[in-house]
Short mmCIF file of N, CA and C in Angstrom, two decimals:
data_model
loop_
_atom_site.label_atom_id
_atom_site.label_comp_id
_atom_site.label_asym_id
_atom_site.label_seq_id
_atom_site.Cartn_x
_atom_site.Cartn_y
_atom_site.Cartn_z
N MET H 20 -25.23 126.27 -66.67
CA MET H 20 -24.45 127.16 -67.53
C MET H 20 -24.18 128.46 -66.78
N GLU H 21 -22.91 128.75 -66.54
CA GLU H 21 -22.55 129.99 -65.86
C GLU H 21 -22.38 131.11 -66.88
N ILE H 22 -22.76 132.30 -66.47
CA ILE H 22 -22.65 133.48 -67.34
C ILE H 22 -21.20 133.95 -67.35
N ALA H 23 -20.63 134.16 -68.53
CA ALA H 23 -19.25 134.63 -68.67
C ALA H 23 -19.16 136.11 -68.31
N SER H 24 -17.98 136.53 -67.84
CA SER H 24 -17.80 137.91 -67.38
C SER H 24 -17.99 138.94 -68.49
N GLY H 25 -17.78 138.56 -69.74
CA GLY H 25 -17.94 139.50 -70.84
C GLY H 25 -19.36 139.58 -71.38
N THR H 26 -20.27 138.80 -70.81
CA THR H 26 -21.65 138.77 -71.29
C THR H 26 -22.38 140.07 -70.95
N VAL H 27 -23.02 140.65 -71.94
CA VAL H 27 -23.85 141.84 -71.73
C VAL H 27 -25.27 141.36 -71.44
N LEU H 28 -25.82 141.83 -70.34
CA LEU H 28 -27.16 141.40 -69.92
C LEU H 28 -28.16 142.54 -70.02
N ARG H 29 -29.42 142.16 -70.17
CA ARG H 29 -30.51 143.13 -70.15
C ARG H 29 -31.69 142.48 -69.44
N LEU H 30 -32.63 143.30 -69.00
CA LEU H 30 -33.86 142.75 -68.45
C LEU H 30 -34.62 142.06 -69.57
N ALA H 31 -35.28 140.97 -69.24
CA ALA H 31 -36.13 140.30 -70.21
C ALA H 31 -37.26 141.24 -70.62
N GLU H 32 -37.81 141.01 -71.81
CA GLU H 32 -38.87 141.88 -72.35
C GLU H 32 -40.03 142.07 -71.39
N ASP H 33 -40.42 141.02 -70.69
CA ASP H 33 -41.61 141.08 -69.84
C ASP H 33 -41.29 141.29 -68.36
N ALA H 34 -40.03 141.64 -68.04
CA ALA H 34 -39.64 141.85 -66.65
C ALA H 34 -39.59 143.34 -66.34
N SER H 35 -40.09 143.69 -65.16
CA SER H 35 -39.98 145.08 -64.70
C SER H 35 -39.57 145.08 -63.24
N VAL H 36 -38.77 146.07 -62.87
CA VAL H 36 -38.26 146.20 -61.51
C VAL H 36 -38.91 147.40 -60.86
N GLN H 37 -39.44 147.20 -59.66
CA GLN H 37 -40.03 148.29 -58.88
C GLN H 37 -39.30 148.36 -57.55
N HIS H 38 -38.86 149.55 -57.17
CA HIS H 38 -38.16 149.73 -55.91
C HIS H 38 -39.17 149.93 -54.79
N VAL H 39 -39.02 149.14 -53.73
CA VAL H 39 -39.92 149.24 -52.58
C VAL H 39 -39.10 149.10 -51.30
N GLY H 40 -39.27 150.03 -50.39
CA GLY H 40 -38.58 149.94 -49.10
C GLY H 40 -37.08 149.76 -49.26
N ASP H 41 -36.55 148.72 -48.61
CA ASP H 41 -35.11 148.45 -48.63
C ASP H 41 -34.71 147.46 -49.72
N GLY H 42 -35.54 147.27 -50.70
CA GLY H 42 -35.23 146.31 -51.76
C GLY H 42 -36.02 146.62 -53.00
N ALA H 43 -36.33 145.57 -53.72
CA ALA H 43 -37.08 145.74 -54.96
C ALA H 43 -37.88 144.48 -55.23
N VAL H 44 -38.83 144.61 -56.13
CA VAL H 44 -39.57 143.44 -56.61
C VAL H 44 -39.46 143.42 -58.13
N VAL H 45 -39.44 142.22 -58.67
CA VAL H 45 -39.41 142.03 -60.11
C VAL H 45 -40.70 141.33 -60.49
N LEU H 46 -41.39 141.89 -61.46
CA LEU H 46 -42.62 141.29 -61.97
C LEU H 46 -42.35 140.75 -63.37
N LEU H 47 -42.70 139.49 -63.58
CA LEU H 47 -42.67 138.91 -64.92
C LEU H 47 -44.10 138.93 -65.44
N ALA H 48 -44.37 139.82 -66.38
CA ALA H 48 -45.73 140.02 -66.88
C ALA H 48 -46.30 138.76 -67.52
N ARG H 49 -45.48 138.01 -68.23
CA ARG H 49 -45.93 136.81 -68.94
C ARG H 49 -46.55 135.79 -67.99
N SER H 50 -45.91 135.59 -66.84
CA SER H 50 -46.38 134.55 -65.91
C SER H 50 -47.09 135.13 -64.70
N GLY H 51 -46.93 136.43 -64.46
CA GLY H 51 -47.50 137.04 -63.27
C GLY H 51 -46.67 136.76 -62.02
N GLN H 52 -45.51 136.15 -62.18
CA GLN H 52 -44.66 135.85 -61.04
C GLN H 52 -44.04 137.12 -60.50
N LEU H 53 -43.94 137.18 -59.17
CA LEU H 53 -43.36 138.32 -58.48
C LEU H 53 -42.19 137.81 -57.65
N TYR H 54 -41.04 138.44 -57.79
CA TYR H 54 -39.83 138.06 -57.06
C TYR H 54 -39.43 139.22 -56.17
N THR H 55 -39.07 138.94 -54.92
CA THR H 55 -38.53 139.99 -54.06
C THR H 55 -37.01 139.94 -54.13
N CYS H 56 -36.40 141.11 -54.06
CA CYS H 56 -34.94 141.22 -54.18
C CYS H 56 -34.37 141.88 -52.94
N ASN H 57 -33.20 141.41 -52.52
CA ASN H 57 -32.50 142.09 -51.44
C ASN H 57 -31.73 143.27 -52.03
N GLY H 58 -31.05 144.01 -51.18
CA GLY H 58 -30.34 145.21 -51.62
C GLY H 58 -29.25 144.94 -52.64
N THR H 59 -28.56 143.81 -52.50
CA THR H 59 -27.50 143.46 -53.45
C THR H 59 -28.06 143.18 -54.83
N THR H 60 -29.13 142.40 -54.87
CA THR H 60 -29.76 142.09 -56.16
C THR H 60 -30.33 143.35 -56.78
N GLU H 61 -30.91 144.21 -55.96
CA GLU H 61 -31.45 145.48 -56.45
C GLU H 61 -30.33 146.32 -57.08
N ALA H 62 -29.19 146.43 -56.39
CA ALA H 62 -28.06 147.20 -56.92
C ALA H 62 -27.56 146.60 -58.23
N PHE H 63 -27.52 145.27 -58.30
CA PHE H 63 -27.10 144.58 -59.52
C PHE H 63 -28.06 144.90 -60.66
N LEU H 64 -29.36 144.75 -60.42
CA LEU H 64 -30.36 144.99 -61.47
C LEU H 64 -30.36 146.45 -61.93
N ASP H 65 -30.08 147.38 -61.01
CA ASP H 65 -30.02 148.79 -61.37
C ASP H 65 -28.93 149.07 -62.41
N LYS H 66 -27.90 148.22 -62.43
CA LYS H 66 -26.78 148.45 -63.34
C LYS H 66 -26.89 147.65 -64.64
N VAL H 67 -27.86 146.75 -64.71
CA VAL H 67 -28.09 145.97 -65.93
C VAL H 67 -28.82 146.89 -66.91
N ASP H 68 -28.16 147.21 -68.04
CA ASP H 68 -28.75 148.18 -68.97
C ASP H 68 -28.69 147.75 -70.43
N GLY H 69 -28.26 146.52 -70.68
CA GLY H 69 -28.16 146.06 -72.06
C GLY H 69 -26.91 146.55 -72.77
N ALA H 70 -26.05 147.30 -72.06
CA ALA H 70 -24.81 147.80 -72.64
C ALA H 70 -23.59 147.36 -71.83
N ARG H 71 -23.75 147.24 -70.51
CA ARG H 71 -22.63 146.86 -69.65
C ARG H 71 -22.47 145.34 -69.59
N SER H 72 -21.21 144.91 -69.56
CA SER H 72 -20.94 143.48 -69.38
C SER H 72 -21.04 143.15 -67.89
N LEU H 73 -21.12 141.87 -67.61
CA LEU H 73 -21.15 141.42 -66.22
C LEU H 73 -19.92 141.92 -65.48
N ASP H 74 -18.75 141.89 -66.13
CA ASP H 74 -17.52 142.37 -65.49
C ASP H 74 -17.60 143.86 -65.18
N GLN H 75 -18.18 144.66 -66.07
CA GLN H 75 -18.32 146.10 -65.81
C GLN H 75 -19.27 146.34 -64.64
N ILE H 76 -20.34 145.56 -64.57
CA ILE H 76 -21.29 145.69 -63.47
C ILE H 76 -20.61 145.34 -62.15
N VAL H 77 -19.82 144.28 -62.15
CA VAL H 77 -19.09 143.88 -60.94
C VAL H 77 -18.14 145.00 -60.51
N GLY H 78 -17.46 145.62 -61.46
CA GLY H 78 -16.57 146.74 -61.14
C GLY H 78 -17.30 147.88 -60.46
N LEU H 79 -18.48 148.23 -60.96
CA LEU H 79 -19.28 149.29 -60.34
C LEU H 79 -19.73 148.89 -58.94
N LEU H 80 -20.12 147.64 -58.77
CA LEU H 80 -20.56 147.17 -57.45
C LEU H 80 -19.41 147.13 -56.46
N CYS H 81 -18.20 146.81 -56.93
CA CYS H 81 -17.02 146.82 -56.05
C CYS H 81 -16.79 148.22 -55.49
N GLU H 82 -16.94 149.23 -56.34
CA GLU H 82 -16.78 150.61 -55.88
C GLU H 82 -17.87 150.99 -54.89
N GLU H 83 -19.09 150.57 -55.18
CA GLU H 83 -20.24 150.94 -54.35
C GLU H 83 -20.19 150.26 -52.98
N PHE H 84 -19.80 149.00 -52.94
CA PHE H 84 -19.86 148.23 -51.70
C PHE H 84 -18.51 147.96 -51.06
N GLU H 85 -17.40 148.39 -51.70
CA GLU H 85 -16.05 148.17 -51.18
C GLU H 85 -15.86 146.71 -50.76
N VAL H 86 -16.03 145.82 -51.72
CA VAL H 86 -15.92 144.39 -51.47
C VAL H 86 -14.87 143.80 -52.41
N ASP H 87 -14.32 142.66 -52.03
CA ASP H 87 -13.31 141.96 -52.82
C ASP H 87 -13.87 141.56 -54.18
N LYS H 88 -13.15 141.93 -55.25
CA LYS H 88 -13.64 141.66 -56.61
C LYS H 88 -13.74 140.17 -56.90
N GLY H 89 -12.81 139.38 -56.41
CA GLY H 89 -12.84 137.94 -56.65
C GLY H 89 -14.10 137.29 -56.10
N THR H 90 -14.45 137.67 -54.88
CA THR H 90 -15.66 137.14 -54.26
C THR H 90 -16.89 137.61 -55.02
N LEU H 91 -16.92 138.90 -55.35
CA LEU H 91 -18.07 139.46 -56.04
C LEU H 91 -18.22 138.87 -57.45
N ASP H 92 -17.10 138.61 -58.12
CA ASP H 92 -17.16 137.96 -59.45
C ASP H 92 -17.94 136.66 -59.37
N GLU H 93 -17.60 135.82 -58.40
CA GLU H 93 -18.26 134.53 -58.25
C GLU H 93 -19.73 134.70 -57.89
N ASP H 94 -20.00 135.57 -56.92
CA ASP H 94 -21.38 135.77 -56.46
C ASP H 94 -22.27 136.34 -57.55
N MET H 95 -21.78 137.32 -58.30
CA MET H 95 -22.61 137.95 -59.32
C MET H 95 -22.78 137.05 -60.55
N ALA H 96 -21.77 136.23 -60.86
CA ALA H 96 -21.93 135.26 -61.95
C ALA H 96 -23.02 134.26 -61.59
N ALA H 97 -23.02 133.82 -60.33
CA ALA H 97 -24.06 132.88 -59.87
C ALA H 97 -25.43 133.55 -59.90
N LEU H 98 -25.50 134.82 -59.44
CA LEU H 98 -26.76 135.55 -59.44
C LEU H 98 -27.26 135.75 -60.88
N ALA H 99 -26.38 136.16 -61.77
CA ALA H 99 -26.78 136.38 -63.17
C ALA H 99 -27.29 135.08 -63.79
N THR H 100 -26.61 133.98 -63.51
CA THR H 100 -27.04 132.68 -64.02
C THR H 100 -28.44 132.34 -63.53
N GLU H 101 -28.69 132.58 -62.25
CA GLU H 101 -30.01 132.31 -61.68
C GLU H 101 -31.08 133.20 -62.30
N LEU H 102 -30.77 134.49 -62.46
CA LEU H 102 -31.75 135.42 -63.02
C LEU H 102 -32.06 135.12 -64.48
N VAL H 103 -31.06 134.65 -65.23
CA VAL H 103 -31.31 134.24 -66.62
C VAL H 103 -32.18 132.99 -66.63
N SER H 104 -31.88 132.04 -65.76
CA SER H 104 -32.66 130.79 -65.74
C SER H 104 -34.11 131.03 -65.31
N GLU H 105 -34.34 132.06 -64.50
CA GLU H 105 -35.70 132.41 -64.07
C GLU H 105 -36.44 133.25 -65.11
N GLY H 106 -35.72 133.71 -66.15
CA GLY H 106 -36.35 134.51 -67.19
C GLY H 106 -36.42 135.99 -66.88
N ILE H 107 -35.68 136.43 -65.85
CA ILE H 107 -35.67 137.84 -65.46
C ILE H 107 -34.66 138.62 -66.32
N LEU H 108 -33.52 138.00 -66.61
CA LEU H 108 -32.50 138.61 -67.46
C LEU H 108 -32.34 137.81 -68.74
N ALA H 109 -31.83 138.48 -69.77
CA ALA H 109 -31.52 137.82 -71.03
C ALA H 109 -30.27 138.46 -71.61
N ALA H 110 -29.54 137.70 -72.40
CA ALA H 110 -28.42 138.26 -73.15
C ALA H 110 -29.01 138.93 -74.39
N PRO H 111 -28.45 140.05 -74.86
CA PRO H 111 -29.02 140.77 -76.00
C PRO H 111 -29.25 139.91 -77.24
N ALA H 112 -28.40 138.91 -77.46
CA ALA H 112 -28.57 138.06 -78.64
C ALA H 112 -29.70 137.06 -78.48
N ALA H 113 -30.17 136.88 -77.24
CA ALA H 113 -31.20 135.87 -76.98
C ALA H 113 -32.57 136.34 -77.42
#
C-alpha cells in the first residue's frame, strides 16, 4: 500500500527521533527497536508534524535539497510507506 500525496503523517505514539552526528536514530519504545537514518530520512522526519501532508513535506524538501519534484515524490512516497509499515509513522486517523 503506497501512501497518497495528500496523506498527513505523524510519528507513531511510541517512536522518538534523536539527532546524532550526520543523521538520526529512531527508537520504538514498544519493541526497543532502534533504526538509523541517513540525512534524507532525517530531513523527512523533521518535517513530519501531524499537520503537513506528504506533498507539503516533499515541497519543503525540494526547496531544501534543490531536487526534481517528480523523483522526490516517488522516493518519499516509498519512504513513507516503509516507515508506516515499520510502525515509525502513522496517519492521524490510525
